PDB file of C-alpha atoms in Angstrom:
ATOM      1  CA  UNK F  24     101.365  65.847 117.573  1.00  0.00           C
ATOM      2  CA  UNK F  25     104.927  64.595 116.991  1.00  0.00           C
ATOM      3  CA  UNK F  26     107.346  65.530 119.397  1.00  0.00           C
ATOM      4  CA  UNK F  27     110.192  68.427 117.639  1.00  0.00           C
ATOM      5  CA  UNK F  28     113.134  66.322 116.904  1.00  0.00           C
ATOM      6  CA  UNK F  29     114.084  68.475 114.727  1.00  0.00           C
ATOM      7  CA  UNK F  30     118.309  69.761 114.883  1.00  0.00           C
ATOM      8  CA  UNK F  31     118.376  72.772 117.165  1.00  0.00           C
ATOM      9  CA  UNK F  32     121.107  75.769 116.039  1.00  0.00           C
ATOM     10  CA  UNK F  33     121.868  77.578 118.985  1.00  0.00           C
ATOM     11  CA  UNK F  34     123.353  81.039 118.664  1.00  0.00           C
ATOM     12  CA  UNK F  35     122.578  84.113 117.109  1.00  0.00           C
ATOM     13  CA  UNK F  36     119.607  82.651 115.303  1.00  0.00           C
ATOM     14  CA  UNK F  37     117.673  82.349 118.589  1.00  0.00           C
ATOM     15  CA  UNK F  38     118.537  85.990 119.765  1.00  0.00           C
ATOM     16  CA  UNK F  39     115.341  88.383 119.671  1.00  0.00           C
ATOM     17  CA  UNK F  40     112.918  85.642 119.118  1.00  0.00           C
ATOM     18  CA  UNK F  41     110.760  87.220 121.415  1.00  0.00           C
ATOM     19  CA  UNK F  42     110.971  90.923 121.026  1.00  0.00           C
ATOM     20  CA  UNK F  43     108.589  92.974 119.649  1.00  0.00           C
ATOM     21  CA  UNK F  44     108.636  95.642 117.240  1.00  0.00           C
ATOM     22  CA  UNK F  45     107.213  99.055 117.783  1.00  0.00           C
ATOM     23  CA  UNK F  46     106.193 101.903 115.835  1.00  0.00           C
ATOM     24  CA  UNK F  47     104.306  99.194 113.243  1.00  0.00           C
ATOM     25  CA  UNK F  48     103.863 100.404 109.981  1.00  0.00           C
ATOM     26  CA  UNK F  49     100.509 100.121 108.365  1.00  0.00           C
ATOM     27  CA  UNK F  50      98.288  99.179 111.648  1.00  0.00           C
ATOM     28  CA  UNK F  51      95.507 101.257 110.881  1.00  0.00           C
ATOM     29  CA  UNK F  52      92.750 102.653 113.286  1.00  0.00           C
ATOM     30  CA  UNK F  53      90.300 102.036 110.612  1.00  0.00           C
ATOM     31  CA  UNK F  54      90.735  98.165 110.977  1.00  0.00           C
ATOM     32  CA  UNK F  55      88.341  96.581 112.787  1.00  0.00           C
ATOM     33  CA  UNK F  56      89.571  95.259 116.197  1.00  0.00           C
ATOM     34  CA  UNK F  57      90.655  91.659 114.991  1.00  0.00           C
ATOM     35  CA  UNK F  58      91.797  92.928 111.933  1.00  0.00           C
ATOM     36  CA  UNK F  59      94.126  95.310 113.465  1.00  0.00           C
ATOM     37  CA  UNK F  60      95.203  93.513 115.813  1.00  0.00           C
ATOM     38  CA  UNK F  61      96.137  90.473 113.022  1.00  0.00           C
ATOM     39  CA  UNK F  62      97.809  93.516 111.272  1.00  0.00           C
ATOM     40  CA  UNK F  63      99.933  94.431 113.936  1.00  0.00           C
ATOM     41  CA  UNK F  64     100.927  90.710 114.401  1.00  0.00           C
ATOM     42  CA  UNK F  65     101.956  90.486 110.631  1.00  0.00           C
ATOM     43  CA  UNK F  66     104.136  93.346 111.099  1.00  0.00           C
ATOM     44  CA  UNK F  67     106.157  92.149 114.547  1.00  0.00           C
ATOM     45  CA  UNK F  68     106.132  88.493 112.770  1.00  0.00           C
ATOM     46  CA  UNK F  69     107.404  90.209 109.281  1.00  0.00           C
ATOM     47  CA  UNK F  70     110.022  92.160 111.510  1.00  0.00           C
ATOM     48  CA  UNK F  71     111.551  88.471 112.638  1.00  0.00           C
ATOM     49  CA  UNK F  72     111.962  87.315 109.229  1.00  0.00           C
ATOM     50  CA  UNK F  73     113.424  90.771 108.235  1.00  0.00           C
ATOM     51  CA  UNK F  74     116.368  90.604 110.795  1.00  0.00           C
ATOM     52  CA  UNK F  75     117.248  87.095 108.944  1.00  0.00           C
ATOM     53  CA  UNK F  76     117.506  88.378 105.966  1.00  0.00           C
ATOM     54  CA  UNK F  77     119.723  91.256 106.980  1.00  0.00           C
ATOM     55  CA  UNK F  78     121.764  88.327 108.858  1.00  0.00           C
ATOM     56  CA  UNK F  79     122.253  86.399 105.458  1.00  0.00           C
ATOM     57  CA  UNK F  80     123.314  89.522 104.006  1.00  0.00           C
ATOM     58  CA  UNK F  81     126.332  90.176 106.707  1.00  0.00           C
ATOM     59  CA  UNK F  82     126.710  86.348 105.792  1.00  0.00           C
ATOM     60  CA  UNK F  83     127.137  86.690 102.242  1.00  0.00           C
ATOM     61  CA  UNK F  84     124.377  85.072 100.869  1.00  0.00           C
ATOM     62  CA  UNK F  85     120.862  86.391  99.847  1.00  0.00           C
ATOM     63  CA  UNK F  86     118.900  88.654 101.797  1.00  0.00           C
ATOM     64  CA  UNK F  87     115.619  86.791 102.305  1.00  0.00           C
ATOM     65  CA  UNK F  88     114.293  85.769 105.813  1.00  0.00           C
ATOM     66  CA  UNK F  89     111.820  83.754 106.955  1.00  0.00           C
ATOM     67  CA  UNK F  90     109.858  82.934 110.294  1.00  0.00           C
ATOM     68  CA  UNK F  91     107.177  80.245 111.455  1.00  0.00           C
ATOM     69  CA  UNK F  92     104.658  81.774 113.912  1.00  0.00           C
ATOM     70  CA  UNK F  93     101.242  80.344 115.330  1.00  0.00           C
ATOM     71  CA  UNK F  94      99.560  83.382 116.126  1.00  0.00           C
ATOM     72  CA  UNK F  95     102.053  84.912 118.135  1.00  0.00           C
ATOM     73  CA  UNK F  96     104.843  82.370 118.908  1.00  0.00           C
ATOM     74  CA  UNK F  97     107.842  82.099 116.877  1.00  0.00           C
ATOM     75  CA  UNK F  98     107.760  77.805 115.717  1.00  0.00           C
ATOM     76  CA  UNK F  99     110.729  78.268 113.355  1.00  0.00           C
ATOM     77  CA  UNK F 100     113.314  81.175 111.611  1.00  0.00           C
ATOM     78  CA  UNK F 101     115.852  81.100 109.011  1.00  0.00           C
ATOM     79  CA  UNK F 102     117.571  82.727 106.036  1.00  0.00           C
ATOM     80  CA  UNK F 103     118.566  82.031 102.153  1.00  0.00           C
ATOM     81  CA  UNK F 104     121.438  79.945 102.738  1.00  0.00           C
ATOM     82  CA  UNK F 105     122.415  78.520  99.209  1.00  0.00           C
ATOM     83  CA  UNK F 106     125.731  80.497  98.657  1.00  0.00           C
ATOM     84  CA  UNK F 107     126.757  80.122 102.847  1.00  0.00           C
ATOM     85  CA  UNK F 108     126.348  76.067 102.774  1.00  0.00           C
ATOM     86  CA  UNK F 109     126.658  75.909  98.568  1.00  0.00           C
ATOM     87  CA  UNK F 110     123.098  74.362  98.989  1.00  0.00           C
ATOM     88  CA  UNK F 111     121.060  75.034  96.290  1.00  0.00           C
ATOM     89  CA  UNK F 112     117.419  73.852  97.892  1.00  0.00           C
ATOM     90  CA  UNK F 113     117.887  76.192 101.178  1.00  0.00           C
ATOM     91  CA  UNK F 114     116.067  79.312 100.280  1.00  0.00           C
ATOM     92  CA  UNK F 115     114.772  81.509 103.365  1.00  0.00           C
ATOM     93  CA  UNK F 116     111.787  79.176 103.700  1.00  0.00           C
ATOM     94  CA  UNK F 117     113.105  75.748 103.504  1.00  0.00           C
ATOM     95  CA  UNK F 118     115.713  76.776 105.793  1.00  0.00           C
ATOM     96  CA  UNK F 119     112.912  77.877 108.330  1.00  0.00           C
ATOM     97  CA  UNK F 120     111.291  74.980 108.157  1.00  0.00           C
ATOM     98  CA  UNK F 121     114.129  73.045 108.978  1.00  0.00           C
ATOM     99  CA  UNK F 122     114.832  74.863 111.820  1.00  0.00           C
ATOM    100  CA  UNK F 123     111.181  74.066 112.782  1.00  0.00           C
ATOM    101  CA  UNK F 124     111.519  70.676 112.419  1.00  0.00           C
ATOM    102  CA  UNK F 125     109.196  68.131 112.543  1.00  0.00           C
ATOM    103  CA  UNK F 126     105.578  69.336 113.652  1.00  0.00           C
ATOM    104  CA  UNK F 127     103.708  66.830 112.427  1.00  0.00           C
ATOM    105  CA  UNK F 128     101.239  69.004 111.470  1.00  0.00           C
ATOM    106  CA  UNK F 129     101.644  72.976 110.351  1.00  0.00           C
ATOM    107  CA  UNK F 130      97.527  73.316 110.621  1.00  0.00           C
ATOM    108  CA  UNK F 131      97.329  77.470 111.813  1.00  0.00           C
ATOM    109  CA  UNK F 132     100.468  78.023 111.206  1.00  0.00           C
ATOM    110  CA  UNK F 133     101.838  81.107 109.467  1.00  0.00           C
ATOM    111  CA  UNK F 134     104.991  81.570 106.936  1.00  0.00           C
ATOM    112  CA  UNK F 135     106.283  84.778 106.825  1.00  0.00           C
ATOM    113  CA  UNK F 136     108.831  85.862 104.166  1.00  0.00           C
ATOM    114  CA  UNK F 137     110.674  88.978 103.263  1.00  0.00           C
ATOM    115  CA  UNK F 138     109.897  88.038  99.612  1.00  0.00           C
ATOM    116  CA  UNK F 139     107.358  85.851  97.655  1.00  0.00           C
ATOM    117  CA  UNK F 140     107.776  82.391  97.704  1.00  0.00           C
ATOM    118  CA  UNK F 141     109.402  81.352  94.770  1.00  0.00           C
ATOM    119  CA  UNK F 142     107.665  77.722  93.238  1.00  0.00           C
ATOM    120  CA  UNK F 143     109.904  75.449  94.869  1.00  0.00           C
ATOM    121  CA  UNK F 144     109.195  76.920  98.337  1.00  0.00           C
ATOM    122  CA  UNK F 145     105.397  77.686  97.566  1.00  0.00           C
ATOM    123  CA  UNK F 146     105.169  73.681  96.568  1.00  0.00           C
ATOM    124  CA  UNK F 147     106.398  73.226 100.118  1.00  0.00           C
ATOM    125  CA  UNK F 148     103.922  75.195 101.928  1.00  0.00           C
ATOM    126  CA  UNK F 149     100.982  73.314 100.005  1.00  0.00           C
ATOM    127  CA  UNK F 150     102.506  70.159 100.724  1.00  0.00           C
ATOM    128  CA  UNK F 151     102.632  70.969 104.213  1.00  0.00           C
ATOM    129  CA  UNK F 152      99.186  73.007 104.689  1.00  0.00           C
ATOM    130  CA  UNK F 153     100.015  75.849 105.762  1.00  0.00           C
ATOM    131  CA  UNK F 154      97.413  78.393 104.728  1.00  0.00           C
ATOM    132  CA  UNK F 155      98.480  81.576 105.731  1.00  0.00           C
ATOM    133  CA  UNK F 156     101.841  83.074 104.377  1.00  0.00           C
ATOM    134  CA  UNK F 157     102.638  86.533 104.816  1.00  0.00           C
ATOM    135  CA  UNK F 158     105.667  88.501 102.747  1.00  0.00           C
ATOM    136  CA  UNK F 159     107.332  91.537 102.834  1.00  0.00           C
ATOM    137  CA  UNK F 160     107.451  92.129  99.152  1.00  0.00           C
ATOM    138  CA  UNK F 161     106.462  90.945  95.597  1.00  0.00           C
ATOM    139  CA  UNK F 162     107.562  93.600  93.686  1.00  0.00           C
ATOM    140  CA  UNK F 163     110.995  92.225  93.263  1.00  0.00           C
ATOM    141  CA  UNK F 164     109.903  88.806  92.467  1.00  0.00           C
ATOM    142  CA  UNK F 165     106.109  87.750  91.379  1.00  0.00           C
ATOM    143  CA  UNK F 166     107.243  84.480  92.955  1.00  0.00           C
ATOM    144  CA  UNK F 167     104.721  81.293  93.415  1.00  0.00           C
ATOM    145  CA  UNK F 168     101.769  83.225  94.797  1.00  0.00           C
ATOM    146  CA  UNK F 169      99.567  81.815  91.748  1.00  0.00           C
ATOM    147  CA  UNK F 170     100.053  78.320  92.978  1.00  0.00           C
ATOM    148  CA  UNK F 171      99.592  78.954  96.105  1.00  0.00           C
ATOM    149  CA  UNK F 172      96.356  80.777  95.869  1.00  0.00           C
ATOM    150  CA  UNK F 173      95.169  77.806  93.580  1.00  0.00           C
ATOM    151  CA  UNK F 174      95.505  75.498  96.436  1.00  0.00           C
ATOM    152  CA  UNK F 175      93.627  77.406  99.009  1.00  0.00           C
ATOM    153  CA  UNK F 176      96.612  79.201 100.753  1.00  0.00           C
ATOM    154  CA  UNK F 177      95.666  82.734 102.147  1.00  0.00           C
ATOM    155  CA  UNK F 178      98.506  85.185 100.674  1.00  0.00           C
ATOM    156  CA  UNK F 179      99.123  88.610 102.154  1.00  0.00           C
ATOM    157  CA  UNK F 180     101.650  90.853 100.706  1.00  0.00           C
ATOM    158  CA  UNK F 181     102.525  93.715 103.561  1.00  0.00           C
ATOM    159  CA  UNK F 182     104.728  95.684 100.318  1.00  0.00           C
ATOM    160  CA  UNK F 183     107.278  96.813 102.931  1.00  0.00           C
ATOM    161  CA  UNK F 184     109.675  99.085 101.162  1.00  0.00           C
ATOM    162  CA  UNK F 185     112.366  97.907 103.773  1.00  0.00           C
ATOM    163  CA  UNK F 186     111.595  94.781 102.535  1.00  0.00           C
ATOM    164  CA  UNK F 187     111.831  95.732  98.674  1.00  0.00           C
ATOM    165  CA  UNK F 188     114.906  98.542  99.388  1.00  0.00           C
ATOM    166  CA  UNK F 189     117.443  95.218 100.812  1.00  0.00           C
ATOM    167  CA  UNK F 190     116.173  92.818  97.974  1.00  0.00           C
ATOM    168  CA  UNK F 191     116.331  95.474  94.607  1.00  0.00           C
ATOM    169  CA  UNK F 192     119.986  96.839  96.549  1.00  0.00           C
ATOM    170  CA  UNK F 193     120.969  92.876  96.007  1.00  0.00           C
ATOM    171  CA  UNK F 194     120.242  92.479  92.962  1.00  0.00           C
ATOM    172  CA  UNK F 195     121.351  95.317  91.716  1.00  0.00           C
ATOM    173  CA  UNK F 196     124.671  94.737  93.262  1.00  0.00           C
ATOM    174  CA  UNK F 197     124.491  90.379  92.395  1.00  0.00           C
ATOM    175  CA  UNK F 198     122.264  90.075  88.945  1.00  0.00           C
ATOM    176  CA  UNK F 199     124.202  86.866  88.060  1.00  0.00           C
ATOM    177  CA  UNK F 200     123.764  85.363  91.665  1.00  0.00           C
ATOM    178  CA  UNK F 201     120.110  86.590  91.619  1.00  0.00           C
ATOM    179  CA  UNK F 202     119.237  85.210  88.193  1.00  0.00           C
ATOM    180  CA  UNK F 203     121.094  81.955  89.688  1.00  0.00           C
ATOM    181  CA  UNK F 204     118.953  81.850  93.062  1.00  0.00           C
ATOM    182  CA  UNK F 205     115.335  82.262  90.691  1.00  0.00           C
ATOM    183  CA  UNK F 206     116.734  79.487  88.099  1.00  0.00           C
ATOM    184  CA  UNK F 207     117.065  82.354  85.275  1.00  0.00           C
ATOM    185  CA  UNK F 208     120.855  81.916  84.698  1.00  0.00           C
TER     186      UNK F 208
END
């Protein structure tokens, strides 16, 4: 594997990386053992990506978050950043991979994101391989999950309504800067 040399942001990004969230919604004691237990993961990894999108939000920008886990270690974390850095590529996902940076190869990794990829970002994570991506929500966007799923990618959608309740508060407050972020404008 290729050594990171990816840049490194120090601060408040790297806070909480490895805390744990309790009290996880939707872990059932019906699930088989590995099931449950992959369950439980999804929700502590999903909880990650939801405290970057609440930190783009306080930023001004869009409230999507991502995070990069192999099984349970955090690889990479970030936030929609377009309207911060006027960057119009650096949706949640792209900016978590950057953070990443190079892995050489993103074989068992999993993306997690507070909403469905849209296309650009689900191009991305078929470029790259990874096979697993987990989100928060689809409800607010229908996203790339088609393309995804055409190219092998395992897609789980948690339907978190803290998840749904910061992205439809958003948009109802930003339509224009929505429609903008989605390429609708």
């Amino acid at each position: 594997m290729l050594p990171n040399t990816g840049p490194s942001r120090p601060g408040p990004r790297q806070r909480g990386a490895g805390r744990r969230a309790t009290n996880l919604p939707g872990a059932s004691n019906r699930a088989g053992g590995g099931e449950q237990l992959q369950r439980q993961a999804d929700y502590r990894n999903m909880a990650i990506a939801l405290e970057e999108a609440r930190l783009s939000l306080r930023e001004g920008g869009i409230p999507i978050g991502a995070a990069l886990c192999r099984r349970e270690k955090l690889v990479g974390r970030g936030h929609n950043r377009r309207v911060q850095l006027g960057n119009p590529v650096l949706h949640g996902e792209m900016d978590c991979l950057q953070n990443a940076g190079r892995l050489g190869s993103y074989k068992g990794l999993t993306m997690y994101s507070t909403l469905m990829p849209c296309y650009m970002c689900a191009g991305t994570i078929v470029q790259f391989r990874i096979m697993r991506v987990v989100v928060g929500e689809s409800a607010s966007f229908a996203g790339g999950r088609d393309l995804m799923e055409a190219h092998g990618v395992e897609v789980v959608d948690l339907g978190m309504p803290e998840c749904s309740q910061i992205m439809q508060s958003f948009i109802d407050a930003n339509p224009v800067l929505w429609a903008e972020d989605i390429g609708e404008l």
